[in-house]
Coordinates of C-alpha atoms in Angstrom, one line a residue:
Chain A
X1 CA -9.8 -30.9 12.2
X2 CA -12.2 -28.1 11.8
X3 CA -15.9 -28.4 12.8
X4 CA -18.7 -25.5 12.4
X5 CA -18.1 -24.6 15.6
X6 CA -14.6 -23.1 15.0
X7 CA -15.2 -22.1 11.4
X8 CA -14.3 -18.2 12.4
X9 CA -11.0 -19.3 13.8
X10 CA -10.4 -21.5 11.1
X11 CA -11.1 -18.1 8.6
X12 CA -8.9 -16.1 10.8
X13 CA -6.1 -18.9 10.8
X14 CA -6.3 -19.3 7.3
X15 CA -6.1 -15.4 6.1
X16 CA -3.0 -14.9 8.4
X17 CA -1.5 -17.9 7.3
X18 CA -1.9 -17.4 3.7
X19 CA -0.9 -13.7 3.7
X20 CA 2.3 -14.6 5.8
X21 CA 3.3 -17.2 3.6
X22 CA 2.7 -15.3 0.4
X23 CA 5.4 -12.4 1.6
X24 CA 7.3 -14.7 4.0
X25 CA 10.3 -14.7 2.2
X26 CA 10.1 -11.5 0.0
X27 CA 12.5 -8.6 0.5
X28 CA 13.5 -5.7 -1.6
X29 CA 16.8 -5.9 -4.1
X30 CA 19.8 -4.4 -2.7
X31 CA 19.9 -1.8 -5.4
X32 CA 16.6 -0.4 -3.9
X33 CA 18.7 1.0 -1.0
X34 CA 21.5 2.7 -3.0
X35 CA 19.0 3.8 -5.6
X36 CA 17.1 5.8 -2.7
X37 CA 20.1 7.3 -1.2
X38 CA 21.0 8.8 -4.3
X39 CA 17.7 10.0 -5.1
X40 CA 17.8 11.7 -1.7
X41 CA 21.1 13.4 -2.1
X42 CA 20.0 14.8 -5.7
X43 CA 17.0 16.2 -3.8
X44 CA 18.8 17.7 -0.9
X45 CA 20.9 19.7 -3.8
X46 CA 17.1 20.3 -5.8
X47 CA 16.0 21.6 -2.7
X48 CA 18.1 24.2 -2.1
X49 CA 16.7 26.1 -5.2
X50 CA 12.8 24.7 -4.9
X51 CA 11.7 24.1 -1.2
X52 CA 9.7 21.0 -1.1
X53 CA 5.7 21.9 -1.3
X54 CA 3.2 20.5 0.9
X55 CA 2.8 16.6 0.3
X56 CA -0.8 15.9 -1.2
X57 CA -0.3 12.2 -0.7
X58 CA -0.1 12.6 3.1
X59 CA -2.5 15.5 3.3
X60 CA -5.3 13.9 2.0
X61 CA -5.4 11.0 4.3
X62 CA -7.5 8.4 3.8
X63 CA -7.5 6.5 0.1
X64 CA -10.3 7.8 -1.8
X65 CA -10.9 11.2 -0.4
X66 CA -11.2 13.2 -3.0
X67 CA -9.2 16.4 -3.7
X68 CA -9.6 20.1 -2.3
X69 CA -11.3 22.1 -4.9
X70 CA -9.1 25.2 -6.0
X71 CA -12.0 27.7 -5.6
X72 CA -11.3 29.7 -8.6
X73 CA -13.9 32.4 -9.5
X74 CA -15.0 33.1 -13.3
X75 CA -12.5 36.0 -13.3
X76 CA -9.8 33.9 -12.4
X77 CA -10.8 31.2 -15.0
X78 CA -11.2 33.6 -17.8
X79 CA -7.8 35.2 -17.4
X80 CA -6.1 31.5 -17.0
X81 CA -8.0 31.0 -20.6
X82 CA -6.6 34.2 -21.8
X83 CA -3.2 33.3 -20.7
X84 CA -2.9 29.2 -22.8
X85 CA -0.8 29.4 -25.6
X86 CA -3.8 28.5 -27.5
X87 CA -5.8 31.4 -25.9
X88 CA -6.1 34.9 -27.3
X89 CA -3.0 36.1 -25.3
X90 CA -0.9 33.1 -27.3
X91 CA -2.3 33.5 -30.6
X92 CA -1.6 37.6 -30.4
X93 CA 1.9 36.6 -29.5
X94 CA 2.0 34.6 -32.6
X95 CA 1.3 37.2 -34.9
X96 CA 3.6 38.2 -37.3
Chain B
X1 CA 14.5 9.2 23.6
X2 CA 14.0 6.4 21.3
X3 CA 16.2 5.3 18.6
X4 CA 13.5 6.3 15.5
X5 CA 13.3 9.8 17.3
X6 CA 17.4 10.3 17.3
X7 CA 17.2 9.0 13.4
X8 CA 14.3 11.4 12.7
X9 CA 16.4 14.3 14.3
X10 CA 19.3 13.4 12.4
X11 CA 17.3 13.4 9.2
X12 CA 15.9 16.8 9.8
X13 CA 19.3 17.9 10.1
X14 CA 20.1 16.6 6.6
X15 CA 22.1 13.3 7.7
X16 CA 21.3 10.8 4.9
X17 CA 23.0 7.9 7.1
X18 CA 19.9 8.2 9.3
X19 CA 17.6 7.6 6.3
X20 CA 19.3 4.6 5.7
X21 CA 19.1 3.5 9.2
X22 CA 15.3 3.9 9.1
X23 CA 15.1 1.9 5.7
X24 CA 17.2 -0.8 7.3
X25 CA 15.1 -1.0 10.2
X26 CA 11.5 -0.8 8.2
X27 CA 12.0 -1.5 4.7
X28 CA 10.8 -5.3 5.5
X29 CA 7.4 -4.2 6.8
X30 CA 6.8 -1.4 4.1
X31 CA 7.8 -3.6 1.1
X32 CA 5.9 -6.6 2.4
X33 CA 2.8 -4.4 3.4
X34 CA 3.0 -2.8 -0.3
X35 CA 3.6 -6.3 -1.7
X36 CA 0.2 -7.6 -0.3
X37 CA -1.5 -4.8 -1.4
X38 CA -0.2 -4.5 -5.1
X39 CA 0.7 -8.5 -5.5
X40 CA 3.4 -6.8 -7.9
X41 CA 7.4 -7.2 -6.7
X42 CA 8.4 -4.1 -8.7
X43 CA 5.7 -2.0 -7.6
X44 CA 6.4 -2.7 -4.0
X45 CA 10.1 -1.7 -4.6
X46 CA 9.0 1.3 -6.1
X47 CA 6.4 2.1 -3.4
X48 CA 9.2 1.4 -1.0
X49 CA 11.4 3.7 -2.4
X50 CA 8.8 6.1 -2.6
X51 CA 7.6 6.0 1.0
X52 CA 11.3 6.7 2.5
X53 CA 12.0 9.4 0.0
X54 CA 8.8 11.0 1.3
X55 CA 9.9 10.7 4.7
X56 CA 13.3 12.4 3.6
X57 CA 11.5 15.2 1.7
X58 CA 9.1 15.8 4.7
X59 CA 11.2 15.0 7.5
X60 CA 10.6 18.4 9.1
X61 CA 6.8 17.6 9.4
X62 CA 7.5 14.3 11.3
X63 CA 7.2 14.6 14.9
X64 CA 10.0 12.6 16.9
X65 CA 8.1 12.1 19.5
X66 CA 5.6 9.9 17.9
X67 CA 6.2 6.3 16.6
X68 CA 7.1 6.4 12.8
X69 CA 5.6 2.8 11.8
X70 CA 2.3 4.5 11.4
X71 CA 3.5 7.7 9.3
X72 CA 5.2 4.7 6.9
X73 CA 2.3 2.5 7.0
X74 CA -0.1 5.5 6.0
X75 CA 2.5 6.7 3.2
X76 CA 2.7 2.9 2.1
X77 CA -1.1 3.0 1.9
X78 CA -1.9 5.9 0.1
X79 CA 1.0 5.4 -2.6
X80 CA -0.4 1.7 -3.1
X81 CA -3.9 3.2 -3.4
X82 CA -2.6 5.5 -6.5
X83 CA -0.6 2.3 -7.8
X84 CA -4.1 0.3 -7.4
X85 CA -6.1 2.9 -8.7
X86 CA -4.1 3.1 -12.1
X87 CA -3.9 -0.8 -12.4
X88 CA -7.0 -1.8 -11.6
X89 CA -8.1 -2.8 -14.9
X90 CA -5.4 -5.6 -14.9
X91 CA -6.6 -7.8 -12.3
X92 CA -9.8 -8.9 -14.0
X93 CA -7.8 -9.8 -17.1
X94 CA -5.6 -12.0 -14.9
X95 CA -8.8 -13.8 -13.9
X96 CA -10.2 -14.2 -17.1
X97 CA -6.6 -15.8 -18.1
X98 CA -7.0 -18.0 -15.4
X99 CA -10.6 -18.9 -16.1
X100 CA -9.6 -19.9 -19.4
X101 CA -6.7 -21.8 -18.6
X102 CA -7.8 -23.2 -15.2
X103 CA -10.1 -26.2 -16.9
X104 CA -7.4 -27.5 -18.9
X105 CA -5.2 -28.5 -16.1
X106 CA -5.0 -32.1 -14.8
X107 CA -6.2 -33.1 -11.1
X108 CA -3.5 -31.5 -9.1
X109 CA -1.3 -33.7 -6.5
X110 CA -2.0 -33.2 -2.8
X111 CA 1.3 -30.9 -2.2
X112 CA 0.0 -28.9 -5.6
X113 CA -3.7 -29.0 -4.3
X114 CA -2.5 -27.5 -1.2
X115 CA -1.1 -24.6 -3.1
X116 CA -4.2 -24.1 -5.1
X117 CA -5.6 -23.6 -2.2
X118 CA -3.6 -20.8 -1.1
X119 CA -4.3 -19.3 -4.6
X120 CA -7.9 -19.4 -3.9
X121 CA -7.8 -17.6 -0.7
X122 CA -5.5 -15.2 -2.4
X123 CA -7.6 -14.6 -5.3
X124 CA -10.3 -14.1 -2.7
X125 CA -8.3 -11.2 -0.8
X126 CA -7.5 -10.0 -4.0
X127 CA -11.1 -9.7 -4.8
X128 CA -11.8 -7.3 -1.7
X129 CA -12.6 -3.9 -2.3
X130 CA -9.2 -1.7 -1.4
X131 CA -10.3 -0.3 1.7
X132 CA -11.4 -4.0 3.3
X133 CA -8.2 -5.4 1.6
X134 CA -5.9 -2.9 3.3
X135 CA -7.4 -3.5 6.7
X136 CA -7.2 -7.2 6.2
X137 CA -3.7 -6.8 5.5
X138 CA -2.8 -4.6 8.3
X139 CA -4.5 -6.8 10.8
X140 CA -3.5 -10.0 10.2
X141 CA -0.2 -9.4 8.3
X142 CA 0.9 -6.5 10.5
X143 CA -0.6 -7.4 13.6
X144 CA -1.9 -4.0 13.9
X145 CA -5.0 -3.4 16.4
X146 CA -8.1 -2.0 15.2
X147 CA -7.3 1.4 17.0
X148 CA -3.8 1.6 15.4
X149 CA -5.3 0.8 11.9
X150 CA -8.0 3.7 12.5
X151 CA -5.6 6.1 13.3
X152 CA -3.2 5.3 10.1
X153 CA -6.4 5.5 7.7
X154 CA -7.5 8.6 9.7
X155 CA -11.3 7.0 10.0
X156 CA -13.3 6.2 12.8
X157 CA -12.7 3.0 14.8
X158 CA -16.5 2.0 14.0
X159 CA -15.5 2.3 10.2
X160 CA -12.4 0.2 10.7
X161 CA -14.6 -2.7 12.5
X162 CA -17.2 -2.6 9.6
X163 CA -14.6 -3.1 6.9
X164 CA -13.1 -6.1 8.8
X165 CA -16.3 -7.7 9.4
X166 CA -17.3 -7.3 5.8
X167 CA -13.9 -8.2 4.5
X168 CA -14.2 -11.6 6.9
X169 CA -17.7 -12.3 5.9
X170 CA -16.7 -12.1 2.2
X171 CA -13.5 -14.3 2.8
X172 CA -15.5 -16.8 4.7
X173 CA -18.6 -17.2 2.2
X174 CA -15.9 -17.8 -0.4
X175 CA -13.7 -20.4 1.9
X176 CA -16.7 -22.2 3.0
X177 CA -17.3 -22.8 -1.0
X178 CA -14.1 -24.5 -1.0
X179 CA -14.1 -26.2 2.6
X180 CA -12.1 -29.2 1.3
X181 CA -8.9 -27.1 0.2
X182 CA -9.3 -24.9 3.6
X183 CA -9.0 -28.0 5.9
X184 CA -5.9 -29.4 4.3
X185 CA -4.3 -25.9 4.4
X186 CA -5.4 -25.8 8.0
X187 CA -3.7 -29.5 8.6
X188 CA -0.3 -28.5 6.8
X189 CA -0.1 -25.3 8.8

């Protein structure tokens, strides 16, 4: 039985017990493995044409860390605006 | 050379059987961690599949001489965080529904009371901020040391200690408020 003196142990025990109990018998369905291997096989073929980029999920590390800024100057931004379909270049392309 | 290192080298050479073997070895750890964080079996399956797809895609950047488990846990947590940030508004909705339905229920039997106690603990864990919940899950569910958790989360050891402390304090306060259910849980376990 618990007492005020061993309450910290009781808290530890309760957290551990509940977390383990909540996932004790949980396991993924058998289809997950098959889908995984099929997707991996398809990616093998796709990677032949498009080499893998760096992984943002792993690179940014800790959850909540902000993305690295692109550091574009005003010239690059203005140029990209011009090239948008709704920008000047796009509008000129649609002239008849 | 460890078994994992052999599989990683085979995976780097394009052997999909090695991916299957690594999946069989770590699927439960990854799936149960994702499930404990998200509380959603479908999301946990998606995260499980995505973690091993990333392992396949970025196998060449995985060092065979280092343990694989921290890499997998890190990917699991980052993907769970992405899922969590998209679905964070759904959890309060569940709480509102529970509050509306809860008072209408009959007084529960001891077994049901024990289950209700577990649900209270689970809700208390779910109510923790994401960073604290992750530390609690890695420490209590996966039995990882604080140093291992610091390496997985790529943050100082002091930060992990602090998150664990605040999470435990928060849970302690909520569990003390439900002391009777807690003792019942303790006796049955």
